[in-house]
Structure formats: C-alpha cells, structure tokens
Amino acid sequence: MDKPIEKPYAHASNPCRQCMPLGASWAFKGIESCMPVLHGSQGCATYIRRYMISHFREPIDIASSSFDETTVIFGGEANLEKAVLNVHRQYHPRVIGIGTTCLSETIGDDVDRFIIRIRDKYPELPPLIPVSTPSYQGTQEEGFLRTVQGTVKTLAGQYQLTEEAIPQSDGPLLNLFMPMITPADIRWLKEVLSRMKIKGTLLPDYSDTLDGGMWSEFHPMPPGGTALEQIIAMDRADGSLELGSDYPAEWRPGYYLQKRFGVPNARCGLPVGIDSTDHFLSILSEITGQEIPGACEQARSRLIDAYGDAHKYLFGKKVVLFGDTSTVEALYRFASEVGLDPVLCFTGSPSGILEKTLEKLPLPEASANPPLIKENFDFGDAEALIEELQPDLLIGNSKGYKISRKMDIPLLRVGFPIHDRFGASRQRMLGYEGTASLLDRVVNEVMERKQSKSTVGYTYI
Amino acid sequence: MADTVKTEAVIDKMLEKYPAKVARKRKKAIVVNDKDAQQEIQANVRTVPGIITQRGCTYAGCKGVVLGPTRDIVNLTHGPIGCGFYSWLTRRNQTSVQGQTPENQENFMTYCFSTDMQDSNIVFGGEKKLRQSIEEVYELFHPKAIGVFATCPVGLIGDDIHQVSKECTQKFGDCNVFAFSCEGYKGVSQSAGHHIANNQLFKHVIGTSDDYPEGKYKINLLGEYNIGGDAFVIEDILEKCGITLLSTMSGNSTYKGFASSHHADLNGIMCHRSINYVAEMMETKYGIPWIKVNFIGADASAKSLRKIAQYFGDKELIDRVEKVISEEMVAVEEARKEVLPKTEGKKAMLFVGGSRAHHYQELFKELGMKSMAAGYEFGHRGDYEGREVLPSIKVDADSRNIEELTVVKDEEKFKSRISEEQKTKLEKAGLKFRDYEGLMSDMESDTLVIDDLSHFEMEVLIKEYKPDVFCAGIKEKYAVQKMGVPLKQLHSYDYGGPYAGFEGAVNFYKDIARMTNSKIWDLIGAPWEKEKTLSASVVHDTKKPEKEEKESA
C-alpha cells in the first residue's frame, strides 16, 4: 500500500469512518456460531456493540478480554485465555474470532503466539481466529476485509473434514467474498447463485445473524452464518469471486486462496447499475460455466425502462457521495449511468483506492468537470466544499445529516451507519432489482424536494 | 417472586455454566433481597474477561456521560478515531440554546473532534499532534474551554496531556484547556470516568467565576444528564416554583453555569453514583449542603420539590410548591387512571445505570407494577446498601488509581448556608442531609438484586420469568425482544421521553401501557403452524390448556 493520504488538519472533525475492530466484529458475525472477542479494554466491545445494534436493530454479542491496569503492564495473555474459556463455557460457539485493539497492539501482545499456547492447554476449544486490527491504522473497511482474509487463512484447508462435511455438488463450487453490504443484498446474491445452480460459499454471510426473525426458543447464538465446514472447504472450490473495490492484496481472501491453493480468483466492483451487474453476471458465468438465467434479462430490461422514466428527474442533478470505498465506487458508477452529476466523492479511508479507481472511469455524461475525489476526508473538511458546490442531493450514511440540515440539502441514507432511518438491513442496491430500488429512492427524494418547494403545479411532478 | 425455591433454582441456572471460580465471584453479586436485613452485595468489581457485560469504559463515562452534555466546551478526544466516533452524540443528551444570550449560544455538541492518532503517533508520541489539534480547534472556534480526553494508548505512550493543556491555556489567555486521564482500561466501569471527569471539573471550572447570579432560592441539580429532555422539564418545574437553578451537572449545561455554581445555597443530587463526590467537595470547600432528590416519578418529584421548599423554609416558597404540585397532579392522576387497568399487577425488571434502576421503580409503583429484579451496571455498594456502608468499603487497586482530591475550606468563598441548630431541626422534621438509602431498602423482599448482570444471566432471567417489560439499554434490547418480551431503553428512552417530572411521568405511563399491551407478540407463529401444534396436542393431550398451546406455538 502507498503512503496514506495526508489530511489538511492535524485533528479530525466529524469523521467519515470507524475503527478496524468494528469491521472485524461485523465480519465475525457472518460466521455460523462465532463469538467475536475484542482483545483490549471492555469499552471497545461495548461501544461497537452499541453502534452496530443502532444500525441493525438486532442482538449483537461481542465479548472482551477486559484489560485492567495490571494487564496493561504484564500483557494480556491471561485475560485472553480467561475470555476464550468463559465464552466457550457459556455459549459453546463453533468458532471464536479474536480482534486486537489499539490497547493490545500498543503493548505489543503477540496474539498468534498466545493462541498456540491456549490451544495446546485446552484442546477442547473450537478454532480460534486471530486478526490484527489496531484502531490506529486503516478503517472499519480494512478491519472487515482483514478479518475475512484471516478467517480463510486460519480455516481453509487447515482442518480435516469428515466425509459428510465435504461439500458435494453437481454444480460448480464458488467462494464469494463481499465487503460491507446489507443483509438483503446478501440474500439477493444467494438467490442468484441458487438460480444459476452454483454451490456458493458466501463469506461473511450475516444475512440471518444480523437480520433475523423472532425466536420461538432461546438461542445462545443467533442462527445463520457461513458454516465452519464450508470455510474449511474453501480450498476445494472451483473458483473465488471478490466483490468490491480494488483492495490491496494483503487484505484480500480470494487472492490468498489463489496464491496458497491455486483457486482461480476474480474480482469485480459491487454489482450496482446495469454495467456493473452485467459485468458481475458475466464473470460469474465465466468462472462457473453456468448460464445466466432468463429472469435476469427481464429485470435488466425493466431497470433500463425505469432509467428512461427517471431521466427527466435526475439528469444533471448534482450529488455528493460519501461512505466506504466500495459503496462510494458503486454509487459513482450508478450515478454516472442515470445521468446524475457526482460533484464530490469522499471517504474517510486513507487507502488511496477510491481516487485510483474513479480516475480511470470515463467522465459522467452529465458532468462538465471531473468530480472532486477526496480520501482521508471527514465531514468537517467537506462542509465548506459542499457549501460551495451547492449539490441537489447527498447520498451516504446518517452522519451527513448535520450538513444536510444546515444547508437544507436532502440526504438519502445509504451505507453505514444508518441510525436515523428505519430498515437499514432491508435496503437493497445490488443487481438489477436492487438498483431499481435505489433508483426509486433517489428519484423520490428529488421529486419530494421539488414538490415541497413548488408553490404552484405541485400535484403532478 | 415469592417462590424462593424457584429463585434459588434460577440463580443456579445463571451460574452453572461458569467455571467454579467465576461462579463463586458472580454469586456474591446476586442477592435475594430481604428488606429488613442489612445485606451485602458485591459491586464495583472488575467484570471477568469473556463475560459479556453491559458496562462501558472510563473514557465513555468521562467524555460521553459527564462532559458530553455541556454544549460550550469543545471536547477533543486524544486517540485513534473509533472512540471519538462512537461517543459522538450517542447518549442522546440534549441541549437548547433557545432564549439564551449570544454568549451562551455556542454549541459544539454536534461535533466530534479527535486527534485521529495513527501508528506513527503511537511510536513517536502524540503530544505534537495534540498541541496542533488544540491550536487548530482554538483558531476555528475560539471556545471558552477545551477538554482533552485520553483514550487507552495515551497512557501507555506517555503523552503528557495535562502539560500540553496547561501550556495552551497560558498561550491562548482566553480559553481554559484542561485534560482528563480517562484511559478506557483504568476503572471497573464508566463510573471511574465519572469520578475523573468530576475531579477535573472541580479543579478547573467550578467556582472560577465571581459573577454573582441573581435570583431567589438558588440551587444546583447534580447528576441529571438531560436524556430525552428530562432537564428541560425539571427546569420548567423549578421555574414555576420560583426556584433559581444555577447549574445542572451536566444536562443542558454551560461552562459559565459550572463556573458560578458555587453561589448556590443547596445541591440536589439526582444520580448519586456519578456525582456524589462533587457534592461532598462543594460542601467542604464552599459550604453548600446537599440532599438527595429524584424527579423520576410524579410522587417522587412532588416529594423532592417539598424537600427543597422545606430546606429554604420560606412560606412563600412552600405555598407556591404546593400550588404547582396540585396543578401538575391533575393531568398525572387522569393519565394514571386511564392506564392502571392495563398495567396493574404486571412485572418489570430493571438493569441499568447507577441510579436509574432505582429511580424508575417509582414510576412502576405508580403504574401498580412490581419490580421483581433490578441491578446497576456501574453502581457501587453504597448505591445498593445505602451510604452508611461507605466507611466499611475497602479501597482496592481500581479505586486507588483514581485521584482522590484533598479539598479544604475556601476561606474567601466559603459561606455557611445553614446553622447546625437549623440543620438538626430540619433533620428532626425528616429532611435528611448527605443521605442516600440505596436501592435495596426500597425493593420488596424476595426480589432479586444483581450487580453487573451479564448478557448470559439476563437471558436466563427472561427465559425463566418472562417479565412484562425489561428495562435496560440498546445492547440488550433486541436480544430480549427476540424472546417476545418488550424492552424499554432507559439510556436513550427509545428516542422517546422526557420521563422526568409530572409531564414525564405521563409520557412514561403511556409508553409502558402501550408496550405491555402490544399485540405484536401474539403474531409469532404462522396460523398454519399454530394449527399443526393445536391438532398435534389435541391428539396427544386433550386436556392441555389453551394458553400453553399458544405459548408452544
């Protein structure tokens, strides 16, 4: 990775990102019967639980090794051992995921080594997955991806599977890796794979664990998630597909599987919009040799029809897009397709990926000038710029509301966190149908604004 | 919970999954209440690693809870980005600048400022970045004060945040910069953070203004954080009564309010846990007596107003307070009459805070509901057993590493508010000074009192008792509701409220009546699935009562 992008100020004001342990906890929640343990002060687990729950409105348990002052001095091994054992005895998870924090990283705890010793001492423990996620590096996005990669590294091809556990399928076996998307979008991906008769292992799959129904009986761990056996068998897949931005190799699980086990790997951006979804389906068909189902064509056709209908509302409207890299990239491609003019795209991530990716893309039809692309950028930096740009719409997470309110510009909530609107888990934007749903929301936001500001002729808009 | 056998069995169930040592430790934090006995409960001890706790950290208590609601002090987190982000207006404390003079209109609460430490700062130290950040914030806003909050790594890498702050104060001249060593790992819970916050406020802000505020019957309200607008309601009531509120610590508060709070003649404490030390220190240094008040519950609010009036002993005030109470109680009685048939006899559990698990029992009492189990997230023994146990609590390592300020009488600013003779007279008449009897004496016998309830223990309680409403926070809400029991958040009020005072009581009555009578939970199980269960049970057991069939569906 190149040197992180410098900020204009020493301090951050109203950040557009969270820390790595949040991403780690989120990814661990997509593994079946997995309890995340954050190795550090108990506040990290509490804050992150609190924050994720306000978005998902679901139970989210995260344990902690609860450091105190002596732990800080003598190291966290004993605390980690206690934490793992207590989690094991109370919840009987099938996997325990361990993310580090700024505290354990600063004192130099060697978690990999601790785990070897703990496993030797207690062979009855389930697999323990260590991931290094210090909060003073990267963002939640990086933490999420590193955790997925760490999970694959720890499990794939590393444990013996019984005969029954080895995945059997008439169709091709595919590993599918996703960045932080909504549970509803994961469900769509599963549906596509099922329609194409592909046996897919999606990782992480939090479509049930972070968006579940009522419980008729008590569950110590919420049902759902990618099964341990499926992850262990990932080295046997016919191929891997990674969705999302062009992240560095050291974050990417598909890249690792290719290098280590020779599983062919492909990558494409999130399938949002016609072009990206076409590309996604083609790659899927190419890797697996399966045909694209006819229903996709109908959905595609309906979406183009909707694009045509929406054009008069959206063309030339200036939008500001913000959030994590993959989401902003996907929104940018979508905005270009539907005739929006993305004047500013920003992310809190300092990785440099967004700029590199967007610069390569053609100038959107509606844009007279290339968009401003900012990384390691926060809302404090963005405020003056947005004031100057006078966009018609903001698309991003709830944290943009302060600017939205101050400048009277509508904010369409997409991404994480969304804590001032309902149904974040059910939002869709992937695939032709998901894009149509996003399009409806964008158009309605623009229409509503036009309607409420019109003094005459507001019945038909 | 008259069934003692069942209670014991439930306690066993809560403990059986723990290793023996952990079970022994947790057992001391679980007490079957006996109103008439002086029972001891283990509280304010470290959570065992791997036990999922409700508790937060020292930083959360300091920055999030105590300093969070003060609008005109810029809060700057010194650390990696996460802590600042997660404490960015998440506690839902509110502030209002309406009707304020321009100098009191500054509001920085909607901002999250952080030094955003990167790995190079961890390796080479963060003081330079901190200094630069403070200077930037000062240049941008020219605030009256800047608070600097340490996160975990700061204590380890040895940044001297206090020295940097001191130098900045000297350099700026018109901005008070002070720091808090509130690293997350420091204490048992957020309670340590409250203490650190209050110590620094006491050292750097309280009593620094000589402006003498006008008004009759001057008081401060301590430990009220204006969640959901509670402080606004209390401010209104006090105004109606003609009582002058100099400062609330720290709901809807300002720097100026803190600075001149030493001119008050009485301190009323809402949350005993988070702030009793400030009241103690203010009494020693400035001579302001303190009493415990509680504005949660209509009856409790009335009682608290009467206590304040009794202290000042002025007939004009006493009459006015009685008038306000009788006016306010009309709407309260009306609302109570309407909801009582829906709530009477129902059962509640409360596991929250350092005072809320106690205060909210008042509202449940008014609703005819029984609080069958309760406990604090970060309370100390005194908050359970009453202040009389304070001298017997041993100082452990965790308490020792929080600075204990030595406070002496301020010869210049000390003013004796009340003579010993008057005090004795008032005490004889029932007004108790420096007194808090704790939660246990207010709960019925045979109810359960549990400190630092773990997530696992909570699930056992829900499964075994199925209360009609469970009160906790957002972390517990959705797990409890998955099991068909409604949860009322008493940290954020489920974005409802206010619940304080008379107006708040009415809001709470309505919310609880709505929650405990919701038909949503009856929809669990599709009708075709229910039919299957029904026909199966008809075949196997014709005598099975209908209610059980519904539950098993």
GROMACS .gro file of N, CA, C and O in nm, chain A residues 266-326:
model
  244
  266ALA      N    1  -1.123  -1.406  -0.915
  266ALA     CA    2  -1.163  -1.290  -0.996
  266ALA      C    3  -1.217  -1.184  -0.903
  266ALA      O    4  -1.250  -1.213  -0.788
  267ARG      N    5  -1.223  -1.061  -0.953
  267ARG     CA    6  -1.277  -0.954  -0.872
  267ARG      C    7  -1.363  -0.863  -0.958
  267ARG      O    8  -1.334  -0.842  -1.075
  268CYS      N    9  -1.470  -0.813  -0.902
  268CYS     CA   10  -1.543  -0.706  -0.970
  268CYS      C   11  -1.605  -0.614  -0.867
  268CYS      O   12  -1.627  -0.654  -0.752
  269GLY      N   13  -1.633  -0.491  -0.908
  269GLY     CA   14  -1.695  -0.394  -0.816
  269GLY      C   15  -1.833  -0.442  -0.777
  269GLY      O   16  -1.887  -0.537  -0.836
  270LEU      N   17  -1.891  -0.380  -0.678
  270LEU     CA   18  -2.026  -0.419  -0.637
  270LEU      C   19  -2.122  -0.404  -0.755
  270LEU      O   20  -2.120  -0.303  -0.825
  271PRO      N   21  -2.204  -0.507  -0.780
  271PRO     CA   22  -2.295  -0.500  -0.893
  271PRO      C   23  -2.412  -0.404  -0.870
  271PRO      O   24  -2.521  -0.446  -0.832
  272VAL      N   25  -2.385  -0.276  -0.887
  272VAL     CA   26  -2.490  -0.175  -0.875
  272VAL      C   27  -2.496  -0.104  -1.011
  272VAL      O   28  -2.395  -0.058  -1.062
  273GLY      N   29  -2.613  -0.098  -1.071
  273GLY     CA   30  -2.627  -0.038  -1.205
  273GLY      C   31  -2.621  -0.147  -1.310
  273GLY      O   32  -2.585  -0.261  -1.283
  274ILE      N   33  -2.656  -0.108  -1.432
  274ILE     CA   34  -2.662  -0.204  -1.543
  274ILE      C   35  -2.523  -0.261  -1.573
  274ILE      O   36  -2.502  -0.382  -1.574
  275ASP      N   37  -2.431  -0.170  -1.595
  275ASP     CA   38  -2.297  -0.210  -1.638
  275ASP      C   39  -2.230  -0.303  -1.539
  275ASP      O   40  -2.179  -0.409  -1.575
  276SER      N   41  -2.233  -0.264  -1.412
  276SER     CA   42  -2.165  -0.344  -1.309
  276SER      C   43  -2.234  -0.478  -1.290
  276SER      O   44  -2.168  -0.579  -1.264
  277THR      N   45  -2.368  -0.479  -1.298
  277THR     CA   46  -2.438  -0.606  -1.280
  277THR      C   47  -2.413  -0.698  -1.401
  277THR      O   48  -2.392  -0.819  -1.385
  278ASP      N   49  -2.413  -0.639  -1.520
  278ASP     CA   50  -2.379  -0.718  -1.640
  278ASP      C   51  -2.243  -0.785  -1.619
  278ASP      O   52  -2.224  -0.903  -1.644
  279HIS      N   53  -2.149  -0.702  -1.575
  279HIS     CA   54  -2.012  -0.748  -1.557
  279HIS      C   55  -2.006  -0.861  -1.454
  279HIS      O   56  -1.945  -0.965  -1.476
  280PHE      N   57  -2.078  -0.841  -1.343
  280PHE     CA   58  -2.082  -0.941  -1.236
  280PHE      C   59  -2.137  -1.074  -1.287
  280PHE      O   60  -2.078  -1.180  -1.267
  281LEU      N   61  -2.250  -1.068  -1.359
  281LEU     CA   62  -2.312  -1.191  -1.406
  281LEU      C   63  -2.223  -1.261  -1.509
  281LEU      O   64  -2.211  -1.384  -1.510
  282SER      N   65  -2.159  -1.182  -1.595
  282SER     CA   66  -2.070  -1.241  -1.695
  282SER      C   67  -1.954  -1.313  -1.628
  282SER      O   68  -1.919  -1.425  -1.664
  283ILE      N   69  -1.894  -1.247  -1.530
  283ILE     CA   70  -1.781  -1.310  -1.459
  283ILE      C   71  -1.827  -1.439  -1.391
  283ILE      O   72  -1.761  -1.543  -1.398
  284LEU      N   73  -1.943  -1.429  -1.329
  284LEU     CA   74  -1.998  -1.545  -1.258
  284LEU      C   75  -2.015  -1.662  -1.355
  284LEU      O   76  -1.978  -1.776  -1.326
  285SER      N   77  -2.069  -1.631  -1.472
  285SER     CA   78  -2.093  -1.733  -1.574
  285SER      C   79  -1.960  -1.788  -1.625
  285SER      O   80  -1.944  -1.908  -1.646
  286GLU      N   81  -1.866  -1.696  -1.641
  286GLU     CA   82  -1.735  -1.735  -1.693
  286GLU      C   83  -1.661  -1.829  -1.597
  286GLU      O   84  -1.610  -1.933  -1.637
  287ILE      N   85  -1.659  -1.796  -1.469
  287ILE     CA   86  -1.586  -1.878  -1.372
  287ILE      C   87  -1.650  -2.015  -1.358
  287ILE      O   88  -1.584  -2.116  -1.343
  288THR      N   89  -1.784  -2.017  -1.356
  288THR     CA   90  -1.852  -2.141  -1.320
  288THR      C   91  -1.902  -2.219  -1.441
  288THR      O   92  -1.940  -2.334  -1.429
  289GLY      N   93  -1.906  -2.154  -1.557
  289GLY     CA   94  -1.957  -2.221  -1.676
  289GLY      C   95  -2.109  -2.233  -1.678
  289GLY      O   96  -2.166  -2.299  -1.763
  290GLN      N   97  -2.177  -2.166  -1.584
  290GLN     CA   98  -2.323  -2.174  -1.579
  290GLN      C   99  -2.385  -2.061  -1.662
  290GLN      O  100  -2.326  -1.954  -1.675
  291GLU      N  101  -2.505  -2.086  -1.708
  291GLU     CA  102  -2.572  -1.985  -1.789
  291GLU      C  103  -2.641  -1.880  -1.703
  291GLU      O  104  -2.689  -1.911  -1.594
  292ILE      N  105  -2.650  -1.759  -1.756
  292ILE     CA  106  -2.723  -1.653  -1.684
  292ILE      C  107  -2.872  -1.675  -1.705
  292ILE      O  108  -2.917  -1.688  -1.818
  293PRO      N  109  -2.950  -1.683  -1.598
  293PRO     CA  110  -3.092  -1.715  -1.612
  293PRO      C  111  -3.170  -1.606  -1.686
  293PRO      O  112  -3.135  -1.487  -1.680
  294GLY      N  113  -3.275  -1.649  -1.754
  294GLY     CA  114  -3.357  -1.557  -1.833
  294GLY      C  115  -3.419  -1.448  -1.749
  294GLY      O  116  -3.435  -1.335  -1.795
  295ALA      N  117  -3.453  -1.481  -1.626
  295ALA     CA  118  -3.518  -1.381  -1.539
  295ALA      C  119  -3.432  -1.257  -1.523
  295ALA      O  120  -3.482  -1.146  -1.506
  296CYS      N  121  -3.301  -1.274  -1.528
  296CYS     CA  122  -3.209  -1.161  -1.512
  296CYS      C  123  -3.232  -1.061  -1.625
  296CYS      O  124  -3.229  -0.940  -1.604
  297GLU      N  125  -3.254  -1.115  -1.743
  297GLU     CA  126  -3.273  -1.028  -1.859
  297GLU      C  127  -3.398  -0.942  -1.842
  297GLU      O  128  -3.400  -0.825  -1.878
  298GLN      N  129  -3.503  -1.005  -1.790
  298GLN     CA  130  -3.627  -0.929  -1.769
  298GLN      C  131  -3.606  -0.817  -1.667
  298GLN      O  132  -3.650  -0.705  -1.687
  299ALA      N  133  -3.537  -0.850  -1.558
  299ALA     CA  134  -3.512  -0.749  -1.455
  299ALA      C  135  -3.426  -0.637  -1.512
  299ALA      O  136  -3.447  -0.519  -1.484
  300ARG      N  137  -3.331  -0.675  -1.596
  300ARG     CA  138  -3.241  -0.578  -1.660
  300ARG      C  139  -3.322  -0.483  -1.748
  300ARG      O  140  -3.305  -0.361  -1.744
  301SER      N  141  -3.411  -0.544  -1.824
  301SER     CA  142  -3.492  -0.466  -1.917
  301SER      C  143  -3.582  -0.368  -1.841
  301SER      O  144  -3.597  -0.253  -1.878
  302ARG      N  145  -3.639  -0.418  -1.733
  302ARG     CA  146  -3.724  -0.330  -1.651
  302ARG      C  147  -3.645  -0.214  -1.593
  302ARG      O  148  -3.693  -0.102  -1.584
  303LEU      N  149  -3.522  -0.241  -1.554
  303LEU     CA  150  -3.439  -0.135  -1.496
  303LEU      C  151  -3.407  -0.027  -1.600
  303LEU      O  152  -3.414   0.092  -1.570
  304ILE      N  153  -3.374  -0.070  -1.722
  304ILE     CA  154  -3.344   0.029  -1.827
  304ILE      C  155  -3.468   0.114  -1.853
  304ILE      O  156  -3.460   0.236  -1.868
  305ASP      N  157  -3.583   0.048  -1.852
  305ASP     CA  158  -3.709   0.120  -1.869
  305ASP      C  159  -3.724   0.228  -1.761
  305ASP      O  160  -3.759   0.342  -1.788
  306ALA      N  161  -3.692   0.188  -1.640
  306ALA     CA  162  -3.702   0.283  -1.527
  306ALA      C  163  -3.600   0.395  -1.541
  306ALA      O  164  -3.628   0.511  -1.510
  307TYR      N  165  -3.479   0.362  -1.586
  307TYR     CA  166  -3.377   0.465  -1.610
  307TYR      C  167  -3.435   0.572  -1.704
  307TYR      O  168  -3.420   0.692  -1.684
  308GLY      N  169  -3.500   0.523  -1.811
  308GLY     CA  170  -3.559   0.614  -1.911
  308GLY      C  171  -3.664   0.703  -1.847
  308GLY      O  172  -3.665   0.825  -1.865
  309ASP      N  173  -3.750   0.645  -1.765
  309ASP     CA  174  -3.856   0.721  -1.698
  309ASP      C  175  -3.799   0.823  -1.599
  309ASP      O  176  -3.856   0.929  -1.576
  310ALA      N  177  -3.688   0.787  -1.539
  310ALA     CA  178  -3.631   0.870  -1.432
  310ALA      C  179  -3.545   0.984  -1.485
  310ALA      O  180  -3.514   1.079  -1.413
  311HIS      N  181  -3.506   0.971  -1.612
  311HIS     CA  182  -3.405   1.060  -1.668
  311HIS      C  183  -3.441   1.208  -1.650
  311HIS      O  184  -3.358   1.290  -1.613
  312LYS      N  185  -3.569   1.241  -1.673
  312LYS     CA  186  -3.609   1.382  -1.666
  312LYS      C  187  -3.598   1.438  -1.523
  312LYS      O  188  -3.589   1.558  -1.503
  313TYR      N  189  -3.602   1.351  -1.426
  313TYR     CA  190  -3.590   1.398  -1.287
  313TYR      C  191  -3.445   1.412  -1.245
  313TYR      O  192  -3.410   1.497  -1.164
  314LEU      N  193  -3.364   1.322  -1.297
  314LEU     CA  194  -3.228   1.312  -1.242
  314LEU      C  195  -3.121   1.382  -1.325
  314LEU      O  196  -3.018   1.421  -1.269
  315PHE      N  197  -3.141   1.395  -1.453
  315PHE     CA  198  -3.029   1.440  -1.536
  315PHE      C  199  -2.972   1.574  -1.490
  315PHE      O  200  -3.045   1.671  -1.474
  316GLY      N  201  -2.845   1.573  -1.471
  316GLY     CA  202  -2.775   1.697  -1.435
  316GLY      C  203  -2.783   1.736  -1.288
  316GLY      O  204  -2.723   1.833  -1.244
  317LYS      N  205  -2.857   1.658  -1.210
  317LYS     CA  206  -2.866   1.690  -1.067
  317LYS      C  207  -2.731   1.661  -1.002
  317LYS      O  208  -2.671   1.555  -1.022
  318LYS      N  209  -2.688   1.758  -0.922
  318LYS     CA  210  -2.556   1.743  -0.859
  318LYS      C  211  -2.566   1.661  -0.730
  318LYS      O  212  -2.649   1.692  -0.644
  319VAL      N  213  -2.484   1.559  -0.720
  319VAL     CA  214  -2.486   1.477  -0.598
  319VAL      C  215  -2.349   1.471  -0.533
  319VAL      O  216  -2.246   1.479  -0.600
  320VAL      N  217  -2.351   1.456  -0.400
  320VAL     CA  218  -2.229   1.430  -0.325
  320VAL      C  219  -2.241   1.288  -0.271
  320VAL      O  220  -2.343   1.251  -0.213
  321LEU      N  221  -2.139   1.207  -0.293
  321LEU     CA  222  -2.141   1.067  -0.249
  321LEU      C  223  -2.035   1.045  -0.143
  321LEU      O  224  -1.921   1.091  -0.159
  322PHE      N  225  -2.071   0.978  -0.035
  322PHE     CA  226  -1.969   0.951   0.069
  322PHE      C  227  -1.996   0.821   0.141
  322PHE      O  228  -2.108   0.770   0.140
  323GLY      N  229  -1.892   0.769   0.203
  323GLY     CA  230  -1.903   0.642   0.276
  323GLY      C  231  -1.777   0.561   0.257
  323GLY      O  232  -1.670   0.617   0.233
  324ASP      N  233  -1.788   0.427   0.265
  324ASP     CA  234  -1.668   0.345   0.247
  324ASP      C  235  -1.637   0.333   0.097
  324ASP      O  236  -1.720   0.363   0.012
  325THR      N  237  -1.517   0.289   0.068
  325THR     CA  238  -1.467   0.291  -0.070
  325THR      C  239  -1.557   0.215  -0.167
  325THR      O  240  -1.595   0.266  -0.272
  326SER      N  241  -1.591   0.090  -0.132
  326SER     CA  242  -1.670   0.008  -0.225
  326SER      C  243  -1.806   0.071  -0.252
  326SER      O  244  -1.855   0.069  -0.365
   0.00000   0.00000   0.00000
